[in-house]
Amino acid sequence: MEIFAGLASVLTDPVLLLWVFAAAIVGMIVGAIPGLTASAAIAMLLPVTLYMDPLAALAFLYVIGKSGRYGGSIAAILFNTPGTAASAATQIDGYPLARKGQASKAMKVATLSSVIGDFIGEILLIAGVGVIAAIALKLGPPELFAIYVAAFIVIGSVIGKSITRGLASAALGILIAMVGLDPISSEGRFTFGSFDLTNGINLVPLMIGIFVLGEVFTQLGQTVRQIEVTGEGADKKSQNALSWREYKPCLPHVIRSSFIGAFIGMLPGLGSAIAAFVAYGEGKRRARNPELWGKGALEGIAAPEAANNAVSGPSMAPLLTLGIPGSTIGAILVGVFLIHGIQIGPTLFITSRDLVYALFACGLIGIALYGVIGYYGAAFVGRFITRIPVKVLYPIIFLTSFVAAYASRGSLFDVTVMVAAGFGGWVMRRLDFNPAAFVISFVLAGGAEETFRQSLLLSDDGLLIFVTRPVALGFLLLGLGALVLRIRTVRRQARLAKTQTA
């Protein structure tokens, strides 16, 4: 099998292994810092990969995404501040355990559950991605455009609290992607006479601005406080030793939550936060003692952590097979593929099959590495983060962002784009618009336009080609169905909230 060949090639390359090891550590630390996400770290480090081998670049950022998802649990358990949105579910039972002096035990459960969930997700990706790619090769431009439209609708309506603001964020991303020269007529679009805009908006400074500067501005706009570990209950070795007898009841929750996370990961736009809370709710519903959940139940940590990390692998399936990123991390990885001249989509498994399976192998090795490091060193990472003064951390991130934006192409215009995107990201967060939907739609817009024009060239009936071809019509209806379901869910939640307050 290709995965064994990929593992053999990775294990014989010490430089590549070093990058994977560094990624496991960097992702864990970044994920554990409240207010700084793995997406922000990947966007900031993207220019570094310009000078790396393609596989090393992809593996470095891919593993940072994996370990960053896990690292969020450290902040949730120790600081009662989730490092990532998905870790908010872990916080429900993790922090009560920390207050009892069992923070290390809670982090060990989170580590084991994250590793198992991530492994299951990665194995499902390896087993199924080739089949999906083979099916995708048989799709024509109309079917691919219908998939893009469905992705826009799902991403815009599902990500975030507001459907209208989510769809508006997606529409704005499409609009910004149109800046530059028309790919067929070469006429300027939204350039306003600026020569710098004729080449369009560069992805790297845009993402650094949205994810890094936007987050820094948001954090600085809030009350800045030094991170402190809970002082209630001193950690004792006798209380923090995790036995097989204690972890065994967690396993059914971990397995079930892993499959929940893997399924949600394959759907563009849903993400690990939804997976974690769905898994937590399902776990509590099936628990033998649901009344203990929320008070420090080990199963309450295991379920969301397994689902959170199980999203990682399957979320790559739509990216690698269709060129549609299922998450913000996937959207950033699109930039790495493009920078290194690798065309993503179904043909990827024909042109770069060895690279893809070597990347999967790096993912498996990265899971093992962050698992070992986290199991024995998560408490040390927590203590390290508490020693970083906030007044030092954010200026360093701010300056690094400027260097990273300039280094991508050596252009001061890119720095201007980054700053503008940073303020844009801050405004979007303030108004409850969704930066993730904006960036993913920005990435997808080019492929959607290309397949739309190809479809019209194939058609004698204009736009009717999208409804006369059954597969294309099916995907369009799927997207509309997801929108209708989301609207009904939001209305139901609003009615429940109204009855509870009445």
Coordinates of C-alpha atoms in Angstrom, one line a residue:
M1 CA 0.0 0.0 0.0
E2 CA 1.1 3.6 -0.7
I3 CA 0.9 4.6 3.0
F4 CA 3.6 2.1 3.9
A5 CA 5.8 3.4 1.1
G6 CA 5.1 7.0 2.4
L7 CA 6.1 6.0 6.0
A8 CA 9.3 4.4 4.7
S9 CA 10.3 7.5 2.8
V10 CA 9.5 9.8 5.7
L11 CA 11.3 7.7 8.4
T12 CA 14.5 7.7 6.3
D13 CA 14.5 11.5 5.9
P14 CA 15.9 13.1 9.2
V15 CA 15.3 16.7 8.0
L16 CA 11.6 16.0 7.3
L17 CA 11.2 14.3 10.7
L18 CA 12.8 17.3 12.4
W19 CA 10.2 19.6 10.7
V20 CA 7.4 17.2 11.9
F21 CA 8.8 17.2 15.4
A22 CA 9.1 21.0 15.4
A23 CA 5.5 21.3 14.2
A24 CA 4.2 19.1 17.0
I25 CA 5.8 21.4 19.6
V26 CA 4.9 24.7 17.9
G27 CA 1.3 23.7 17.4
M28 CA 0.9 22.5 21.0
I29 CA 2.3 25.8 22.4
V30 CA 0.3 28.0 20.0
G31 CA -2.9 26.1 20.7
A32 CA -2.4 26.4 24.4
I33 CA -2.1 30.2 24.3
P34 CA -5.6 31.8 24.8
G35 CA -6.5 34.1 22.0
L36 CA -4.0 32.6 19.5
T37 CA -5.2 29.8 17.2
A38 CA -3.5 27.2 15.1
S39 CA -4.9 29.0 12.0
A40 CA -3.2 32.2 13.0
A41 CA 0.1 30.4 13.6
I42 CA -0.1 28.6 10.2
A43 CA -0.9 31.9 8.4
M44 CA 2.0 33.6 10.1
L45 CA 4.5 30.8 9.3
L46 CA 3.3 30.4 5.7
P47 CA 6.0 32.6 4.2
V48 CA 8.7 30.4 5.8
T49 CA 7.5 27.5 3.7
L50 CA 8.4 29.4 0.5
Y51 CA 12.0 28.2 0.9
M52 CA 11.2 24.6 2.0
D53 CA 10.7 21.4 0.1
P54 CA 7.0 21.0 -0.9
L55 CA 6.5 17.9 1.3
A56 CA 8.3 19.5 4.3
A57 CA 6.3 22.7 3.9
L58 CA 2.9 20.8 3.8
A59 CA 3.8 18.4 6.6
F60 CA 5.0 21.3 8.8
L61 CA 1.8 23.2 8.6
Y62 CA -0.4 20.1 8.5
V63 CA 1.0 18.8 11.8
I64 CA 0.8 22.3 13.4
G65 CA -2.9 22.2 12.7
K66 CA -3.2 18.8 14.3
S67 CA -1.2 19.5 17.5
G68 CA -2.8 23.0 17.7
R69 CA -6.3 21.4 17.9
Y70 CA -5.0 19.3 20.8
G71 CA -3.1 22.2 22.5
G72 CA -6.3 24.1 23.0
S73 CA -7.3 21.6 25.7
I74 CA -4.3 22.7 27.8
A75 CA -5.6 26.2 28.1
A76 CA -9.2 25.0 28.6
I77 CA -8.2 22.8 31.6
L78 CA -5.6 25.0 33.2
F79 CA -6.8 28.5 32.6
N80 CA -10.6 28.0 32.1
T81 CA -10.0 29.8 28.8
P82 CA -10.3 27.6 25.7
G83 CA -7.3 28.0 23.4
T84 CA -9.6 27.1 20.5
A85 CA -13.4 27.3 20.0
A86 CA -13.6 23.5 20.0
S87 CA -11.8 23.3 23.4
A88 CA -14.8 25.1 25.1
A89 CA -16.5 21.7 25.3
T90 CA -13.4 20.3 27.1
Q91 CA -13.4 23.2 29.5
I92 CA -16.8 22.1 30.9
D93 CA -15.3 19.1 32.7
G94 CA -11.6 19.9 32.5
Y95 CA -11.5 23.0 34.6
P96 CA -13.5 21.4 37.5
L97 CA -10.9 18.6 37.6
A98 CA -8.1 21.2 37.7
R99 CA -9.8 22.9 40.6
K100 CA -9.7 19.6 42.5
G101 CA -5.9 19.4 41.9
Q102 CA -6.2 16.8 39.1
A103 CA -5.2 19.0 36.1
S104 CA -2.5 16.5 35.0
K105 CA -4.9 13.6 35.0
A106 CA -7.4 15.7 32.9
M107 CA -4.7 16.6 30.4
K108 CA -3.6 12.9 30.1
V109 CA -7.2 11.9 29.3
A110 CA -7.3 14.8 26.8
T111 CA -4.0 13.6 25.2
L112 CA -5.0 10.0 24.9
S113 CA -8.4 10.8 23.5
S114 CA -7.0 13.3 21.0
V115 CA -4.5 10.8 19.7
I116 CA -7.0 8.0 19.3
G117 CA -9.5 10.3 17.6
D118 CA -6.8 11.8 15.3
F119 CA -5.5 8.3 14.4
I120 CA -9.1 7.1 13.5
G121 CA -9.7 10.2 11.4
E122 CA -6.4 9.9 9.6
I123 CA -6.9 6.2 8.9
L124 CA -10.4 6.9 7.5
L125 CA -8.9 9.6 5.3
I126 CA -6.2 7.3 4.0
A127 CA -8.7 4.5 3.3
G128 CA -11.3 6.7 1.6
V129 CA -9.6 9.5 -0.2
G130 CA -8.5 7.5 -3.2
V131 CA -12.1 6.3 -3.8
I132 CA -13.4 9.9 -3.5
A133 CA -10.7 11.1 -6.0
A134 CA -11.6 8.3 -8.5
I135 CA -15.3 9.5 -8.4
A136 CA -14.3 13.1 -8.6
L137 CA -12.3 12.4 -11.8
K138 CA -15.6 11.5 -13.5
L139 CA -17.2 14.8 -12.7
G140 CA -17.4 17.5 -15.3
P141 CA -17.3 21.3 -15.0
P142 CA -21.1 21.6 -14.3
E143 CA -21.0 19.1 -11.5
L144 CA -17.9 20.8 -10.0
F145 CA -19.5 24.2 -10.2
A146 CA -22.6 22.8 -8.4
I147 CA -20.3 21.5 -5.7
Y148 CA -18.7 24.9 -5.3
V149 CA -22.1 26.5 -5.0
A150 CA -23.2 24.0 -2.4
A151 CA -19.9 24.6 -0.5
F152 CA -20.5 28.4 -0.5
I153 CA -24.0 28.0 0.8
V154 CA -23.0 25.5 3.5
I155 CA -19.9 27.4 4.6
G156 CA -21.8 30.7 4.7
S157 CA -24.9 29.5 6.5
V158 CA -23.3 27.0 9.0
I159 CA -20.2 28.8 10.2
G160 CA -21.0 31.4 12.8
K161 CA -24.2 32.4 14.7
S162 CA -26.0 34.4 12.0
I163 CA -27.0 32.9 8.6
T164 CA -27.3 36.3 6.9
R165 CA -23.9 37.5 8.2
G166 CA -22.3 34.2 7.3
L167 CA -23.6 34.3 3.7
A168 CA -22.6 38.0 3.5
S169 CA -19.0 37.0 4.6
A170 CA -18.9 34.4 1.9
A171 CA -20.2 36.8 -0.7
L172 CA -17.5 39.4 0.3
G173 CA -14.8 36.8 0.0
I174 CA -16.0 36.0 -3.6
L175 CA -16.1 39.8 -4.4
I176 CA -12.5 40.4 -3.1
A177 CA -11.3 37.3 -5.1
M178 CA -12.5 39.0 -8.3
V179 CA -10.1 41.9 -8.0
G180 CA -7.5 41.8 -10.8
L181 CA -7.5 41.0 -14.4
D182 CA -10.3 38.9 -16.0
P183 CA -8.8 35.5 -16.9
I184 CA -10.3 35.5 -20.4
S185 CA -10.6 39.1 -21.5
S186 CA -7.7 40.5 -19.4
E187 CA -9.7 43.5 -18.5
G188 CA -9.3 45.0 -15.1
R189 CA -11.9 44.2 -12.4
F190 CA -12.2 46.4 -9.3
T191 CA -8.6 47.7 -9.8
F192 CA -9.6 51.4 -9.6
G193 CA -6.7 52.2 -11.8
S194 CA -4.1 50.8 -9.4
F195 CA -1.3 48.8 -11.0
D196 CA -0.8 46.8 -7.7
L197 CA -4.3 45.5 -7.9
T198 CA -4.0 44.1 -11.4
N199 CA -2.4 40.9 -10.1
G200 CA -5.2 40.5 -7.6
I201 CA -5.0 40.2 -3.8
N202 CA -2.3 37.9 -2.6
L203 CA -3.5 35.1 -0.3
V204 CA -0.7 35.2 2.2
P205 CA -0.9 38.8 3.5
L206 CA -4.7 38.5 3.4
M207 CA -4.7 35.5 5.7
I208 CA -2.1 36.9 8.0
G209 CA -4.2 40.1 8.3
I210 CA -7.5 38.3 8.9
F211 CA -6.3 35.6 11.3
V212 CA -3.3 37.1 13.0
L213 CA -3.7 40.9 13.1
G214 CA -7.5 40.7 13.4
E215 CA -7.1 38.5 16.4
V216 CA -4.4 40.7 18.0
F217 CA -6.6 43.8 17.5
T218 CA -9.6 41.9 19.1
Q219 CA -7.5 40.8 22.1
L220 CA -6.1 44.3 22.6
G221 CA -9.6 45.7 22.5
Q222 CA -10.5 43.6 25.5
T223 CA -9.3 43.8 29.0
V224 CA -5.8 42.3 28.9
R225 CA -4.9 40.2 31.9
Q226 CA -2.0 37.9 32.6
I227 CA -2.7 34.2 32.3
E228 CA -3.0 32.5 35.6
V229 CA -3.3 28.8 36.5
T230 CA -6.1 28.0 38.9
G231 CA -4.8 28.0 42.4
E232 CA -7.5 25.8 44.0
G233 CA -6.2 22.3 44.8
A234 CA -2.5 21.6 44.5
D235 CA -1.6 19.0 41.9
K236 CA -0.5 15.8 43.7
K237 CA 1.1 12.8 42.0
S238 CA -1.3 10.4 43.8
Q239 CA -4.3 12.3 42.4
N240 CA -2.9 12.6 38.9
A241 CA -1.8 9.1 38.0
L242 CA -4.2 7.8 35.3
S243 CA -4.9 4.1 35.5
W244 CA -6.4 1.8 32.8
R245 CA -9.3 1.2 35.1
E246 CA -10.1 4.9 35.1
Y247 CA -9.7 5.4 31.4
K248 CA -11.5 2.2 30.2
P249 CA -15.0 3.8 30.6
C250 CA -13.9 6.6 28.4
L251 CA -13.1 4.3 25.4
P252 CA -16.7 3.8 24.1
H253 CA -17.1 7.6 24.2
V254 CA -13.8 8.1 22.4
I255 CA -14.6 5.6 19.6
R256 CA -18.1 7.0 19.0
S257 CA -16.9 10.6 19.2
S258 CA -14.1 9.9 16.7
F259 CA -16.6 8.7 14.1
I260 CA -18.8 11.7 14.8
G261 CA -15.8 14.0 14.3
A262 CA -14.7 12.2 11.1
F263 CA -18.1 12.5 9.6
I264 CA -18.5 16.2 10.4
G265 CA -14.9 16.8 9.2
M266 CA -15.8 15.7 5.7
L267 CA -18.5 18.3 5.4
P268 CA -17.1 21.7 4.4
G269 CA -17.4 24.5 6.9
L270 CA -18.7 22.7 10.0
G271 CA -15.4 22.3 11.8
S272 CA -14.1 20.9 15.0
A273 CA -16.1 23.2 17.4
I274 CA -19.4 21.7 16.2
A275 CA -18.0 18.2 16.3
A276 CA -16.8 18.7 19.9
F277 CA -20.2 19.9 21.2
V278 CA -22.2 17.3 19.2
A279 CA -19.9 14.6 20.7
Y280 CA -20.2 16.0 24.2
G281 CA -24.0 16.1 23.9
E282 CA -24.2 12.6 22.6
G283 CA -21.8 11.3 25.2
K284 CA -23.8 12.9 28.0
R285 CA -27.0 11.5 26.6
R286 CA -25.5 8.0 26.6
A287 CA -23.6 8.3 29.9
R288 CA -24.3 6.0 32.8
N289 CA -24.0 8.9 35.2
P290 CA -24.9 12.0 33.2
E291 CA -25.4 14.0 36.4
L292 CA -21.6 13.9 36.9
W293 CA -20.9 15.6 33.6
G294 CA -20.0 19.2 34.0
K295 CA -18.5 18.5 37.5
G296 CA -15.2 16.8 36.4
A297 CA -16.2 13.6 34.6
L298 CA -13.2 12.1 32.7
E299 CA -15.6 11.0 29.9
G300 CA -16.7 14.6 29.5
I301 CA -13.1 15.4 28.5
A302 CA -12.6 12.3 26.4
A303 CA -15.6 12.7 24.1
P304 CA -15.1 16.3 22.8
E305 CA -11.3 15.9 22.5
A306 CA -11.7 12.7 20.4
A307 CA -14.2 14.4 18.1
N308 CA -12.2 17.6 17.9
N309 CA -9.1 15.9 16.6
A310 CA -10.9 13.3 14.5
V311 CA -12.0 16.3 12.3
S312 CA -8.4 17.0 11.2
G313 CA -7.8 14.1 8.7
P314 CA -11.2 13.9 7.0
S315 CA -11.4 17.7 6.6
M316 CA -8.6 17.2 4.1
A317 CA -10.7 14.9 1.9
P318 CA -12.7 17.7 0.1
L319 CA -9.5 19.7 -0.3
L320 CA -7.4 17.0 -1.9
T321 CA -10.1 15.5 -4.1
L322 CA -12.1 18.5 -5.1
G323 CA -9.9 21.5 -4.2
I324 CA -12.5 22.6 -1.7
P325 CA -11.1 23.4 1.8
G326 CA -13.2 22.0 4.6
S327 CA -11.7 24.3 7.2
T328 CA -9.6 27.5 7.6
I329 CA -6.5 25.4 8.0
G330 CA -7.4 23.7 4.7
A331 CA -7.8 27.1 3.1
I332 CA -4.3 28.1 4.2
L333 CA -2.8 24.8 2.9
V334 CA -4.3 25.6 -0.5
G335 CA -1.8 28.5 -0.5
V336 CA 1.1 26.1 0.1
F337 CA 0.0 23.8 -2.7
L338 CA -0.3 26.8 -5.1
I339 CA 3.0 28.4 -4.0
H340 CA 4.8 25.1 -4.8
G341 CA 3.1 24.7 -8.2
I342 CA 1.0 21.7 -7.1
Q343 CA -2.5 21.6 -8.6
I344 CA -5.1 20.3 -6.1
G345 CA -8.2 18.4 -7.1
P346 CA -8.9 14.9 -8.4
T347 CA -5.8 15.0 -10.7
L348 CA -3.6 15.4 -7.6
F349 CA -3.7 11.6 -7.2
I350 CA -2.3 11.2 -10.7
T351 CA 0.4 13.9 -10.7
S352 CA 1.5 13.8 -7.0
R353 CA 0.3 10.5 -5.5
D354 CA 3.6 9.8 -3.7
L355 CA 3.6 13.3 -2.1
V356 CA 0.0 12.9 -0.8
Y357 CA 0.6 9.6 0.9
A358 CA 3.9 10.8 2.3
L359 CA 1.9 13.8 3.8
F360 CA -0.5 11.3 5.4
A361 CA 2.5 9.4 6.8
C362 CA 3.8 12.7 8.3
G363 CA 0.4 13.2 9.8
L364 CA 0.5 9.8 11.5
I365 CA 4.0 10.4 12.9
G366 CA 3.0 13.9 14.0
I367 CA 0.0 12.4 16.0
A368 CA 2.4 10.0 17.8
L369 CA 4.9 12.8 18.5
Y370 CA 2.4 15.3 20.0
G371 CA 0.8 12.4 21.9
V372 CA 4.1 11.5 23.7
I373 CA 5.1 15.2 24.2
G374 CA 1.6 16.1 25.5
Y375 CA 1.2 13.1 27.8
Y376 CA 4.5 13.8 29.6
G377 CA 4.9 17.5 29.0
A378 CA 1.5 19.2 28.8
A379 CA 1.9 20.6 32.4
F380 CA 5.3 22.0 31.5
V381 CA 3.8 23.7 28.4
G382 CA 1.1 25.2 30.7
R383 CA 3.7 26.6 33.1
F384 CA 5.8 28.0 30.2
I385 CA 2.8 29.9 28.9
T386 CA 2.0 31.5 32.2
R387 CA 5.5 33.0 32.2
I388 CA 4.9 34.8 28.9
P389 CA 3.8 38.4 29.7
V390 CA 0.9 39.5 27.5
K391 CA 2.5 42.9 26.9
V392 CA 5.5 41.0 25.3
L393 CA 3.6 38.3 23.4
Y394 CA 1.3 40.5 21.3
P395 CA 4.0 43.0 20.1
I396 CA 6.1 40.0 19.0
I397 CA 3.2 38.6 17.1
F398 CA 2.5 42.0 15.6
L399 CA 6.0 42.5 14.3
T400 CA 6.4 39.0 13.1
S401 CA 3.2 39.5 11.0
F402 CA 4.8 42.5 9.2
V403 CA 7.9 40.5 8.4
A404 CA 5.9 37.5 7.2
A405 CA 3.7 39.6 5.0
Y406 CA 6.6 41.4 3.4
A407 CA 8.7 38.2 3.0
S408 CA 6.1 36.5 0.9
R409 CA 6.8 38.6 -2.2
G410 CA 9.1 41.4 -1.0
S411 CA 6.2 43.9 -1.6
L412 CA 5.2 46.8 0.6
F413 CA 1.8 46.6 -1.1
D414 CA 1.3 43.2 0.6
V415 CA 2.0 44.8 4.0
T416 CA -0.7 47.4 3.2
V417 CA -3.1 44.5 2.3
M418 CA -2.2 42.8 5.5
V419 CA -3.0 45.8 7.6
A420 CA -6.3 46.5 5.8
A421 CA -7.2 42.8 6.2
G422 CA -6.3 43.0 9.9
F423 CA -8.7 45.9 10.4
G424 CA -11.3 44.2 8.3
G425 CA -11.0 41.0 10.4
W426 CA -11.3 43.0 13.6
V427 CA -14.5 44.8 12.2
M428 CA -15.9 41.4 11.1
R429 CA -15.4 40.0 14.6
R430 CA -17.0 43.0 16.2
L431 CA -20.1 42.8 13.9
D432 CA -20.4 39.0 14.1
F433 CA -19.4 38.5 10.5
N434 CA -17.3 35.4 9.9
P435 CA -13.6 35.7 8.9
A436 CA -13.4 31.9 8.2
A437 CA -16.3 31.9 5.7
F438 CA -14.7 35.0 4.1
V439 CA -11.3 33.3 3.6
I440 CA -12.6 29.9 2.4
S441 CA -14.9 31.6 -0.1
F442 CA -11.9 33.8 -1.3
V443 CA -9.9 30.6 -1.9
L444 CA -12.8 28.8 -3.7
A445 CA -13.9 31.7 -5.9
G446 CA -11.2 31.2 -8.6
G447 CA -12.1 27.5 -9.2
A448 CA -15.8 28.3 -9.1
E449 CA -15.4 31.0 -11.8
E450 CA -13.3 28.7 -14.0
T451 CA -15.8 25.8 -13.8
F452 CA -18.8 28.2 -14.4
R453 CA -17.3 29.5 -17.6
Q454 CA -16.3 26.0 -18.8
S455 CA -19.8 24.8 -18.2
L456 CA -21.3 27.7 -20.3
L457 CA -18.9 26.8 -23.1
L458 CA -20.2 23.2 -23.0
S459 CA -23.8 24.3 -22.9
D460 CA -26.2 25.1 -25.7
D461 CA -28.9 26.1 -23.2
G462 CA -27.0 28.5 -21.0
L463 CA -27.6 28.1 -17.3
L464 CA -30.0 25.2 -17.9
I465 CA -27.0 22.9 -18.0
F466 CA -26.9 23.0 -14.2
V467 CA -30.5 21.6 -13.8
T468 CA -30.5 19.2 -16.7
R469 CA -27.5 17.2 -15.4
P470 CA -28.8 15.1 -12.5
V471 CA -25.5 15.1 -10.4
A472 CA -25.2 18.9 -10.7
L473 CA -28.8 19.4 -9.8
G474 CA -28.4 17.0 -6.8
F475 CA -25.5 19.1 -5.4
L476 CA -27.4 22.3 -5.8
L477 CA -30.4 20.8 -4.0
L478 CA -28.1 19.5 -1.3
G479 CA -26.8 23.0 -0.7
L480 CA -30.3 24.5 -0.6
G481 CA -31.4 21.7 1.7
A482 CA -28.6 22.5 4.1
L483 CA -29.6 26.1 4.1
V484 CA -33.3 25.3 4.9
L485 CA -32.3 22.9 7.6
R486 CA -30.0 25.6 9.2
I487 CA -32.8 28.2 9.1
R488 CA -35.2 25.8 10.8
T489 CA -32.6 25.0 13.5
V490 CA -32.0 28.7 14.2
R491 CA -35.7 29.4 14.4
R492 CA -36.2 26.4 16.7
Q493 CA -33.4 27.6 19.0
A494 CA -34.9 31.1 19.0
R495 CA -38.3 29.8 20.0
L496 CA -36.7 27.7 22.8
A497 CA -34.8 30.7 24.1
K498 CA -38.0 32.8 24.1
T499 CA -40.0 30.2 26.0
Q500 CA -37.2 29.9 28.6
T501 CA -37.0 33.6 29.2
A502 CA -40.8 34.0 29.3

